Short mmCIF file of C-alpha atoms in Angstrom, two decimals:
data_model
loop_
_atom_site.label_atom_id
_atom_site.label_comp_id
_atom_site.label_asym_id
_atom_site.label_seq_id
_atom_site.Cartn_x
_atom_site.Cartn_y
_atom_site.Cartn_z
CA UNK A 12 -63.29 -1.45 100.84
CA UNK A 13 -64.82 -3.64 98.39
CA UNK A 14 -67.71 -2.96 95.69
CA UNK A 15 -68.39 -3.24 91.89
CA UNK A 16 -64.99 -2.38 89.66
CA UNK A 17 -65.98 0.84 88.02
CA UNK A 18 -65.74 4.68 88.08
CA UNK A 19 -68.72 5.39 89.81
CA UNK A 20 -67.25 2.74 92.95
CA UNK A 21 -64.08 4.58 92.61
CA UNK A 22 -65.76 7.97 92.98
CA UNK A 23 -68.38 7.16 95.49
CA UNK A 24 -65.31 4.41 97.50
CA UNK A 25 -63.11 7.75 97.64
CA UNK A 26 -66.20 9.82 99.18
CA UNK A 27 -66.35 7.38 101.78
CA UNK A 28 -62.70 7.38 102.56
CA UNK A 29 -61.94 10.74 102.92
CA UNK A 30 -64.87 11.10 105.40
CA UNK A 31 -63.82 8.52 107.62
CA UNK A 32 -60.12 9.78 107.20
CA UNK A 33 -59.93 13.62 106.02
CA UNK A 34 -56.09 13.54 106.16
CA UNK A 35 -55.31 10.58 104.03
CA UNK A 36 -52.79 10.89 101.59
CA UNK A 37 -52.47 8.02 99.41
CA UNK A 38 -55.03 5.48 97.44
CA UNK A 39 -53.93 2.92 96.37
CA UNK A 40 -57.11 1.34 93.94
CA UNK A 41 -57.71 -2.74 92.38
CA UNK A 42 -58.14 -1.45 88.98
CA UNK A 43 -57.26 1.68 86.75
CA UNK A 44 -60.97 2.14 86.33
CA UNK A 45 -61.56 2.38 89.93
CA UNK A 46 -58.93 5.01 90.38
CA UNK A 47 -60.18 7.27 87.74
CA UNK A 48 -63.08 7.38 89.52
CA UNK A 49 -60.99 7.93 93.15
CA UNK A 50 -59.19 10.86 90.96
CA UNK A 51 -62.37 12.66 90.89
CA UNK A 52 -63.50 12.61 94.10
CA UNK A 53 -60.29 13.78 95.07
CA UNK A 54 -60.24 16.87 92.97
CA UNK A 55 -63.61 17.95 93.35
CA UNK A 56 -63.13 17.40 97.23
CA UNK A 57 -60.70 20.01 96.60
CA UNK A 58 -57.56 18.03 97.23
CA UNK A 59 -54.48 18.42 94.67
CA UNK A 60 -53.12 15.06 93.26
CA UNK A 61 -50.68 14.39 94.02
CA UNK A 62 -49.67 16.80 95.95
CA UNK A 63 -52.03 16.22 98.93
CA UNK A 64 -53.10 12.74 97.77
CA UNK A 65 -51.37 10.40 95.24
CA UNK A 66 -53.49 8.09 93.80
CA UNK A 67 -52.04 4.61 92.10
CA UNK A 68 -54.17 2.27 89.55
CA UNK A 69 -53.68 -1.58 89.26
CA UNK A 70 -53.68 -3.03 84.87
CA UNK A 71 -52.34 -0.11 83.04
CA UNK A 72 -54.57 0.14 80.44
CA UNK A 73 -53.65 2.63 78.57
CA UNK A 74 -57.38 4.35 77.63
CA UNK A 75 -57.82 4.69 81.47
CA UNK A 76 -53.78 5.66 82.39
CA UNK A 77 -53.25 8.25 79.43
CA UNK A 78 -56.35 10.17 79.79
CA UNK A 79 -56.66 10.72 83.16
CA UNK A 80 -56.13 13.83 85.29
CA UNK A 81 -53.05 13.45 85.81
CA UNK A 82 -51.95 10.47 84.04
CA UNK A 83 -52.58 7.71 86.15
CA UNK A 84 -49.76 5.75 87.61
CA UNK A 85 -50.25 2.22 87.57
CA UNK A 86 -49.25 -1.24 88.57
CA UNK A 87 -48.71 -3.39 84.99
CA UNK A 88 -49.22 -6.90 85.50
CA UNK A 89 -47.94 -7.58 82.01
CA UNK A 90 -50.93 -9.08 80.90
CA UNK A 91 -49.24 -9.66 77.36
CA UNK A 92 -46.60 -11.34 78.64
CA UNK A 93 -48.83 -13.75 80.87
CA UNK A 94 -51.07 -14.43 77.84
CA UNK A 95 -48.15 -15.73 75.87
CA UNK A 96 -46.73 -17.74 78.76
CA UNK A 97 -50.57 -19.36 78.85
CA UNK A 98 -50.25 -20.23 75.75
CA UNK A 99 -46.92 -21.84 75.44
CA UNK A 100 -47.80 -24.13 78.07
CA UNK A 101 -50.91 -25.31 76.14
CA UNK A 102 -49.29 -25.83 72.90
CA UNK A 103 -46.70 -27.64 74.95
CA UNK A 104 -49.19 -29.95 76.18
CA UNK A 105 -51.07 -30.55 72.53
CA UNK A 106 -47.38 -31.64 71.29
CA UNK A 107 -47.50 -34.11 74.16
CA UNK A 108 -44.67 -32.60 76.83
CA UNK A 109 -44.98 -33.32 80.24
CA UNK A 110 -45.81 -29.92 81.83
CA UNK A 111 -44.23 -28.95 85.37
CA UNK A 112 -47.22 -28.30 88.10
CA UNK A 113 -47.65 -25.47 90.79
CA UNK A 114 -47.88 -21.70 90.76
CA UNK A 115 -45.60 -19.18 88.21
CA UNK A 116 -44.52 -16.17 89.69
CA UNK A 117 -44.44 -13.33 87.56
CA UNK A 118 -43.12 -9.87 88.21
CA UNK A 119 -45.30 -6.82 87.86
CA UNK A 120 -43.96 -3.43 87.52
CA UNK A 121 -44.98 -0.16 88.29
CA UNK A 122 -45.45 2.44 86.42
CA UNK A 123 -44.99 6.06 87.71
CA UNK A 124 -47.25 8.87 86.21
CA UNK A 125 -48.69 11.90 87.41
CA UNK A 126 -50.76 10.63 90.18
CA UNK A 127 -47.90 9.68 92.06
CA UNK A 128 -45.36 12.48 91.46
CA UNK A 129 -45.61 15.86 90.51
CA UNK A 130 -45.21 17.09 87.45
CA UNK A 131 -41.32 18.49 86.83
#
């Protein structure tokens, strides 16, 4: 399902979903803010997280990840890390190097949290 990226998607996106599929038990959500919204639908449907349905983010930002409940678990694209290789490659070309063409792969990772696992 596709929408606007924001809580109120997440929350209203999770309503939907459960309806059409009452015994679902995993989101999986295209941003972190979209899955703190899915997290409260979730709860206030009365389901427990994760225990009856995990729930994972995609950016890891940590304002959305931290203070969720549960923490959020996450898929970190390393942002950071693309940012610098970005860069690198344009100061590379100001000095004048020949730059390779074509796609760059680059690893995410995933982060577990809460919303994935249950607390130990």
């Amino acid at each position: 399902m596709y929408s606007e990226w924001s809580e109120r998607w997440g929350r209203d996106g999770t309503a939907l979903l459960l309806d059409r599929h009452p015994d679902i038990d995993a989101i999986i959500c295209g941003s972190d803010q979209i899955a703190r919204g899915a997290l409260d639908t979730v709860r206030d449907r009365g389901h427990r997280v994760p225990d009856d349905v995990a729930v994972i983010g995609f950016d890891n930002w940590e304002p959305m990840v931290e203070h969720s409940r549960p923490q959020l678990t996450s898929v970190d694209p390393n942002l950071q890390l693309l940012g610098r290789a970005a860069a690198q490659q344009v100061f590379a070309a100001l000095d004048g190097h020949t730059l390779e063409t074509g796609t760059r792969n680059q690893a995410p990772r995933l982060v577990i949290r809460g919303s994935t696992v249950p607390r130990s």
